[in-house]
Each structure stands twice: as C-alpha cells, then as structure tokens.
Coordinates of C-alpha atoms in Angstrom, one line a residue:
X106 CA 108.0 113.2 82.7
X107 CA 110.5 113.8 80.5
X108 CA 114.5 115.0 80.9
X109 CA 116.9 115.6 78.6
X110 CA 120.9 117.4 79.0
X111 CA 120.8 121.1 79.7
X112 CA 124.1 123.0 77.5
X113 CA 124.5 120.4 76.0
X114 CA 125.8 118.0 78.2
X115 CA 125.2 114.7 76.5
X116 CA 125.6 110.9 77.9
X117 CA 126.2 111.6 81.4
X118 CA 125.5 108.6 84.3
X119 CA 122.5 109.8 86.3
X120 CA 120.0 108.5 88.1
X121 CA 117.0 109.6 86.8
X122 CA 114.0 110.3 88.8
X123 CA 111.3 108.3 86.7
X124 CA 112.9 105.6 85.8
X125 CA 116.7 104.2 84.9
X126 CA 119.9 105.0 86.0
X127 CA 122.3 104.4 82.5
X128 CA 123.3 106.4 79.9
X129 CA 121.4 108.8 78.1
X130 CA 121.4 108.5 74.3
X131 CA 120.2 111.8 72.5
X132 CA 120.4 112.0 69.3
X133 CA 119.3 115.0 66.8
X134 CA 116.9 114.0 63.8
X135 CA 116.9 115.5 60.7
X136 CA 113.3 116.3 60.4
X137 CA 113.5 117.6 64.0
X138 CA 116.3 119.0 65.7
X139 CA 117.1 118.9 69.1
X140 CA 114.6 116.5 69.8
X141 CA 114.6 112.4 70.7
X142 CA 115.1 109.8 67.9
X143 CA 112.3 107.6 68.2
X144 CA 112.2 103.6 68.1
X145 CA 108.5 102.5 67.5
X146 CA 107.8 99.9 70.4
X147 CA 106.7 96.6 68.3
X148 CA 105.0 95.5 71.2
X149 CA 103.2 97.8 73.1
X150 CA 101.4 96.1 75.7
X151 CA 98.5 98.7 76.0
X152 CA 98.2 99.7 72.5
X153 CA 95.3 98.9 70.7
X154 CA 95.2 95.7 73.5
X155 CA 92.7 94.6 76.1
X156 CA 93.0 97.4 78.4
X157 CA 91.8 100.2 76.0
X158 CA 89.0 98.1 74.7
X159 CA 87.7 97.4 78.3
X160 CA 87.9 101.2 78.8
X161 CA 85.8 101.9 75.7
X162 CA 83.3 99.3 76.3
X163 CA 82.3 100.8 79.9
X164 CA 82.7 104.1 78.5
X165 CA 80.1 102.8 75.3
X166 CA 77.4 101.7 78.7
X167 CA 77.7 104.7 80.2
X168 CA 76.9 107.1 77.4
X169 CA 74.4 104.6 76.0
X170 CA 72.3 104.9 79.6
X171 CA 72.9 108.6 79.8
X172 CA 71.4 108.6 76.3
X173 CA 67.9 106.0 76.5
X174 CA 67.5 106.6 79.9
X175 CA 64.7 108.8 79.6
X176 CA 63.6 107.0 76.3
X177 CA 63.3 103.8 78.5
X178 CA 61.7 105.0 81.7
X179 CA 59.2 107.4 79.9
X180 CA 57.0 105.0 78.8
X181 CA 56.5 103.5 82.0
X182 CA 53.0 104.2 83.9
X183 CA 52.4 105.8 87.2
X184 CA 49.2 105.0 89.6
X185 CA 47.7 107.5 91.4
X186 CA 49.6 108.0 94.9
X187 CA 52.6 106.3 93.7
X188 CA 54.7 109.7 93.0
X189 CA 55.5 111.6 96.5
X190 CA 53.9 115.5 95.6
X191 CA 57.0 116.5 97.5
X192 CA 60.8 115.5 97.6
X193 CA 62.6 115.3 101.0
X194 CA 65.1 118.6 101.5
X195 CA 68.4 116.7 102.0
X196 CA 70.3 113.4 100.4
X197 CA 73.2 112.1 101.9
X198 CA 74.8 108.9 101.0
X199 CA 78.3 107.2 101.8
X200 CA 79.9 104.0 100.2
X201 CA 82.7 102.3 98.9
X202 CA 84.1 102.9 95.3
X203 CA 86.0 100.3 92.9
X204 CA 88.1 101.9 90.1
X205 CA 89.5 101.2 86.9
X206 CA 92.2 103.5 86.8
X207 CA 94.2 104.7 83.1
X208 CA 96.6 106.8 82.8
X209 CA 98.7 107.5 79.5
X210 CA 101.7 110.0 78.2
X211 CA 102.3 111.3 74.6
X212 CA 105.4 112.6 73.5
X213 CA 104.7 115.2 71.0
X214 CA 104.4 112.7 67.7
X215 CA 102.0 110.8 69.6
X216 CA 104.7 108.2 70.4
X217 CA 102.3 106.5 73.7
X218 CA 105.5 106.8 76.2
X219 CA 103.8 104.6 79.1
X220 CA 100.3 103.7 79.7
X221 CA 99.3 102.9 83.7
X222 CA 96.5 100.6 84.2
X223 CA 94.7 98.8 87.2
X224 CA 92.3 98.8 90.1
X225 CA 92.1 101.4 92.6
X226 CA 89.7 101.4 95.5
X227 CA 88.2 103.9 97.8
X228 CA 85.6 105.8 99.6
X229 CA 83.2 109.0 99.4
X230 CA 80.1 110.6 100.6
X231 CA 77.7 113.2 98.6
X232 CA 75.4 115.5 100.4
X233 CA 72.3 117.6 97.9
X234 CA 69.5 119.9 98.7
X235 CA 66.9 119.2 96.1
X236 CA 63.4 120.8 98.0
X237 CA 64.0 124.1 96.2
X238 CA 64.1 125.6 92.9
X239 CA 67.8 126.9 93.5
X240 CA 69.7 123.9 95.3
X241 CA 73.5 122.8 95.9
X242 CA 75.1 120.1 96.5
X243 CA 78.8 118.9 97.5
X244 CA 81.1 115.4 97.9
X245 CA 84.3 114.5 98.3
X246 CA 86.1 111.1 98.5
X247 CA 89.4 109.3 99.0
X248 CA 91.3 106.4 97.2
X249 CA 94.4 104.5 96.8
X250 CA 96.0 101.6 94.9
X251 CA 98.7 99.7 92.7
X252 CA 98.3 99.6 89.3
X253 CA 100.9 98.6 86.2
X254 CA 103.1 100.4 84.6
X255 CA 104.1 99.6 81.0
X256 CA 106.4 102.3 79.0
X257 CA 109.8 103.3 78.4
X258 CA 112.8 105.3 80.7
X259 CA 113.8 108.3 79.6
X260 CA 115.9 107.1 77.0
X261 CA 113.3 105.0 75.3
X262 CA 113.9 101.7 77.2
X263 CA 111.1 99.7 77.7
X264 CA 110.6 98.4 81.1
X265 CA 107.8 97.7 83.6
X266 CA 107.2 98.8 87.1
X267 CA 104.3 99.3 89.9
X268 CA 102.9 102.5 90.3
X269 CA 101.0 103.3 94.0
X270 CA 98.5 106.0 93.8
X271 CA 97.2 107.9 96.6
X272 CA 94.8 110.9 96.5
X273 CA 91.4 112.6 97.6
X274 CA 88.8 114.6 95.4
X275 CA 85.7 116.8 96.1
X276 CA 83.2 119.0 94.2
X277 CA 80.8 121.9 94.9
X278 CA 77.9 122.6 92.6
X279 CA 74.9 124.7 92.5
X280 CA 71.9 123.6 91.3
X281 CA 69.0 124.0 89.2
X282 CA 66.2 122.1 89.9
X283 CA 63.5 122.0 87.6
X284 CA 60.3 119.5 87.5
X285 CA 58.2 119.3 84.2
X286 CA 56.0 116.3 84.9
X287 CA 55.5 113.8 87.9
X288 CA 57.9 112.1 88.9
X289 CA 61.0 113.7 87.0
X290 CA 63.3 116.3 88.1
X291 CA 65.9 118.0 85.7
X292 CA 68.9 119.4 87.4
X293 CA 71.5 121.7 85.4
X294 CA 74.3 122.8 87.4
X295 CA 77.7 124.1 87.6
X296 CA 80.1 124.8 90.2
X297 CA 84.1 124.0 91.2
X298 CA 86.0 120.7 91.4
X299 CA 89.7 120.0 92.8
X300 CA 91.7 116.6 92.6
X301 CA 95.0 116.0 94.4
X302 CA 96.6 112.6 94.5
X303 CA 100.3 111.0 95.3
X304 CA 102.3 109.0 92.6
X305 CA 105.2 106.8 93.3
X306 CA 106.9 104.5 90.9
X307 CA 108.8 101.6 92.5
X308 CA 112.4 101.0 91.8
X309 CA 113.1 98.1 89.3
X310 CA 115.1 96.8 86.0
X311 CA 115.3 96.7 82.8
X312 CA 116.2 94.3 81.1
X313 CA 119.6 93.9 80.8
X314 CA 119.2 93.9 84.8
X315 CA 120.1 97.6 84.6
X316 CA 118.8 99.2 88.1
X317 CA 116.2 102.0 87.2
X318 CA 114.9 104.1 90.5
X319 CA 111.7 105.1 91.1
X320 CA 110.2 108.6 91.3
X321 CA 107.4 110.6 93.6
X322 CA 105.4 113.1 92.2
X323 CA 102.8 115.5 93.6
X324 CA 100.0 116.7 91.5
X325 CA 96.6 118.8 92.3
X326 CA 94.1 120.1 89.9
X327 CA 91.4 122.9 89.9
X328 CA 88.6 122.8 87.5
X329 CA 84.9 124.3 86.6
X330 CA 82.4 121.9 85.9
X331 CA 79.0 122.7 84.1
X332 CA 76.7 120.0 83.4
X333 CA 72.8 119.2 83.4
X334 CA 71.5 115.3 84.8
X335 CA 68.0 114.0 85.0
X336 CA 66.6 112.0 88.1
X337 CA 63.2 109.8 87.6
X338 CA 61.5 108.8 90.7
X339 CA 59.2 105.4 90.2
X340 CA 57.9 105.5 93.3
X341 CA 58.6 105.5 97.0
X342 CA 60.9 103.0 96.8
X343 CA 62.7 103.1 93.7
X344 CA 64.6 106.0 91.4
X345 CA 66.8 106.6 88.6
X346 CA 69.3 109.2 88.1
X347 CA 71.8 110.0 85.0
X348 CA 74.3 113.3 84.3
X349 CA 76.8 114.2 82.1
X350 CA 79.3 117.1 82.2
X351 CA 82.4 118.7 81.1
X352 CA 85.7 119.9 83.2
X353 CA 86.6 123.4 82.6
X354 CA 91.0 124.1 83.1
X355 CA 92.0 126.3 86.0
X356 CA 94.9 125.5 87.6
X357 CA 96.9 122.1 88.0
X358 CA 100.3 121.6 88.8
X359 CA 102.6 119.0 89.5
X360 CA 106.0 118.9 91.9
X361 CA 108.3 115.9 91.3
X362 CA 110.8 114.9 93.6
X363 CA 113.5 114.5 91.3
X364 CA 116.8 115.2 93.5
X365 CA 114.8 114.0 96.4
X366 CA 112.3 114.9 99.2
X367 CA 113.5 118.4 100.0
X368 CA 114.0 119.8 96.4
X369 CA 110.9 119.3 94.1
X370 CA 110.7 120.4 90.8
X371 CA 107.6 122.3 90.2
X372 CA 105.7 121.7 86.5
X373 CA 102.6 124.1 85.9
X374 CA 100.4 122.1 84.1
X375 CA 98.1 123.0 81.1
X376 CA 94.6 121.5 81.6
X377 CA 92.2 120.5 79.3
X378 CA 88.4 120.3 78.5
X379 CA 87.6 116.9 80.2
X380 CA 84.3 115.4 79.9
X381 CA 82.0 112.9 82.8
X382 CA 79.0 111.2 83.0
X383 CA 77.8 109.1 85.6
X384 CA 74.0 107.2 86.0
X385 CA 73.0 105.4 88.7
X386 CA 70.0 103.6 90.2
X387 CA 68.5 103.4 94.1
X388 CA 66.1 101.3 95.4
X389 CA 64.7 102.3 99.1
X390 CA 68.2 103.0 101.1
X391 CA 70.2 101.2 98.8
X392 CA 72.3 103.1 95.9
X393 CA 74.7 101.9 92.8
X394 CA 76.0 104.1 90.6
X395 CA 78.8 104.2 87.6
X396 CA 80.3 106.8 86.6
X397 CA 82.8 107.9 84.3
X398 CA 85.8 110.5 85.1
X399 CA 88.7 112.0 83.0
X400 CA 91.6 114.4 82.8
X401 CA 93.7 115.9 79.5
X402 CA 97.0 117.9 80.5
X403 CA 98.7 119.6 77.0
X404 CA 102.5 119.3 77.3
X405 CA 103.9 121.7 79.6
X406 CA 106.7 124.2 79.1
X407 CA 110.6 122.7 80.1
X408 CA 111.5 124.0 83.0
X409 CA 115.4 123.5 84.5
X410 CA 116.5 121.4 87.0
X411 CA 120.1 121.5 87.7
X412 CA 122.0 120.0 85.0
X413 CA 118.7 119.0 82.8
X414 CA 115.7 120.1 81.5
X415 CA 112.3 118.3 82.5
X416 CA 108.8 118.7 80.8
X417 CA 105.7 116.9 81.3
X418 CA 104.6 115.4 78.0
X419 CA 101.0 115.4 77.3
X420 CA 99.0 113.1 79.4
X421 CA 95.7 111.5 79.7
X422 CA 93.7 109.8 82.8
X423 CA 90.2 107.8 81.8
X424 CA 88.6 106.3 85.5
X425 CA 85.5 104.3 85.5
X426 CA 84.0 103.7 89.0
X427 CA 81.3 101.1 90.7
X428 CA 79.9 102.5 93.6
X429 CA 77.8 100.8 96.2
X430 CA 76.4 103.5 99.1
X431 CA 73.4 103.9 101.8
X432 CA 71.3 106.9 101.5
X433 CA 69.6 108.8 103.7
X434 CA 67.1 111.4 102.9
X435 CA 66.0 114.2 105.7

C-alpha cells in the first residue's frame, strides 16, 4: 500500500501503517508531476535472484506435465479387465499442503516496491461426483505462515520485515464429464471461487535504527473459474489426473487497519485474469498432487484517509503447493 500527503501537506512525522515512522520526502518530477521520485534499488534481493527462478522452474514442471501427460500415458497398454467399466459416484480426499508463497507490488513504472517470499503450510479436503455425465465438485482449505519481506517504506526506504499470513479458500465447480476411450475421462468445468486471508507485517527498523511499525490488512477475493483437466485411470490401483484453468475478476477488496483496529480503510480492488494448473497422481488410497495458483490486482483508485491518500499499487501473488492426501471413493 501506498500513502502520500493529502492538500498538500508535505514532511509531516507519522507513523505509517505499513511500514516506518520518519519523514516523508515527496518530491515532484519533471516528467511526472505529483508523483514519487524514484531511486532504483541496486540491490534488490528478489529481483532477477533465486526466488523468481525457483518460482519459474516449478511453474516450467507444472505446465510441462499438464502438456505430455496425455502424450506419455497414451501409449501405454491396457489388459483386458484391468479398466473398471464403471467409476465409483463420490471422491473425497483430505491432506496436508506445503506452499511456496510470492507475493510482489508495482508502483506504476514497474519500480518492484517489495516482494514477500516463503513457506506457508496448511490443510484442505475436496469432494467430486464423477458417475454422471453432468457432475460437481467442491473444496476448501485453510493455511497460515511467515514468510520475508524485502521492499521499501513508503518513502522508498529499503528495509526488511516478517510478514504472517493467515487465510482460508474454497471452490464450487460444475462438471462435464466426458469419456472417449477406456480408461480416460475428460472433465471441462467451470464454476465460482473465493479467497480470504489475514496479513500482518511485524514492527521493525531500518537502518539507521529508525522504528517502522507494522500494519494488518484484510483482503477477500471473488472469482469465476472455467477450465477443462484430464484424468487417466491405469487400473484399479493407480490414476493420473492433470487441469488447467483461468480466474475470471469479480469482486476483491481489501481493509487496512491503518489508524488502528476500529477504523479500517477500505480499498476496492481491481482483479485480474489469473491462470492455474495443477496435476497429480494416486496410487490405491494414496494421493500427491502439485498445483499451481495465482492472483493479479491492477492498481486501485486513491482513496482518503484522514490527512493522506492511500492506494494499492498493482500487485501480484504466484503459490506453488505439494499436497499429500487419503482418498476415499463411495
């Protein structure tokens, strides 16, 4: 989030609710008025460094399996018998989730404000009809964490913190269910998704040692989601499963607790298209899957708090989860 004076009040003390409390320098450049003069960061620790290449490299596996999945399990043979003729009518499972969690903020010339990045952990279930041609299915899921913070204050300081995230997640799709040969099922689908989650940025320093207090904000997202995944049963015992997707904006907003608990400031959000993909693999009761999960906000209009005005520059989140569950089918 970003503040800056309201009427012109310029290089007042304040204690600002992401991150410093010192004096705020604004400045008005030539090619842009009114806006921040901006001091490249010569050593951003996320740009270009380990963190975004680790993110692209599960991102590259993910879309690679999507992709040859079919191309690899195609060739394989089936013996007589080895197929069930029917599929079972229900599919729940339930299991733990690890999470490499990214988020990023923009200011408008793609200046990369902060970048947030670390492990979160957590927990969901999924429950599908698949028997019939018209089927549904719905999940939801929790998780929480700390991951690092590496960015600036509102004035362009750099300084680090810890970030704790807290937040829950579900889904409900219908689905299409469509089987062309033995053994494979192809399953377009669409339906609604909603994310809500907690994010609270511990107090710390720059520094100089200058104090810079922490902030709590409150965000919650509503999206479509249309998609079409394929799911290869080997046998009995053993299947494959692969998807891929795209979010569609509804609604997202976000309330940050600038002047405290009782007085949030409330930001509408403008979503963007935000693709996922996710493949996975089950052997008897056992299931693992990956999957890949995003979010794009544009920036948001200003909106006035008290003395300043506060936006919410445009920001990015890029997950990429391991999940180990037990199925059950009925």
């Amino acid at each position: 989030m970003i503040k800056w004076p309201n009427k012109g009040r310029r290089n007042r003390q304040k204690t600002f609710g992401g991150f410093f409390r010192t004096e705020l320098s604004f400045r008005k450049n030539t090619a842009k008025q009114g806006k921040f003069f901006l001091r490249e960061n010569q050593k951003s620790i996320m740009d270009g460094g380990a963190g975004k290449a680790l993110n692209m490299l599960f991102l590259r596996i993910i879309l690679l399996i999507v992709a040859l999945g079919p191309l690899i399990t195609w060739p394989l043979p089936l013996r007589a018998g080895q197929v069930p003729d029917h599929l079972p009518a229900y599919r729940v499972d339930a299991g733990m989730e690890l999470i490499r969690f990214n988020w990023s903020e923009y200011l408008d010339d793609d200046f990369e404000l902060l970048t947030e990045t670390g492990w979160l952990v957590g927990m969901s279930y999924d429950l599908e009809s698949t028997a019939e041609r018209l089927g549904w299915r719905h999940g939801a899921g929790l998780f929480f964490g700390r991951v690092d913070y590496d960015g600036h204050t509102w004035s362009l300081i750099p300084v680090n913190t810890d970030v704790w995230y807290v937040g829950a997640q579900g889904y409900m799709d219908a689905t299409f269910n469509f089987r062309p040969a033995s053994g494979w099922t192809l399953q377009p689908f669409a339906g609604l998704g909603g994310k809500t989650w907690l994010r609270m940025l511990d107090d710390t320093r720059t520094a100089d040692g200058v104090p810079v207090k922490g902030l709590e904000e409150w965000w919650w997202s509503v999206h479509g989601r249309v998609g079409a995944g394929a799911h290869y049963r080997f046998s009995h015992k053993m299947s494959v499963f692969a998807e891929a997707g795209m979010k569609l904006p509804l609604h997202a907003q976000n309330n940050a607790y600038v002047n405290g608990r009782d007085a949030p400031v409330r930001i509408l959000q403008y979503q963007a298209r935000s693709p996922f993909a996710m493949c996975g693999l089950r052997y008897r009761a056992m299931l693992m899957k990956l999957t890949y999960e995003s979010q794009r906000f544009d920036r948001s209009d200003a909106v006035a708090s008290g003395s300043y005005i506060l936006y919410q520059p445009r920001s990015k989140e890029d997950t990429f989860c391991l999940r180990a569950s037990w199925a059950i089918d009925f």
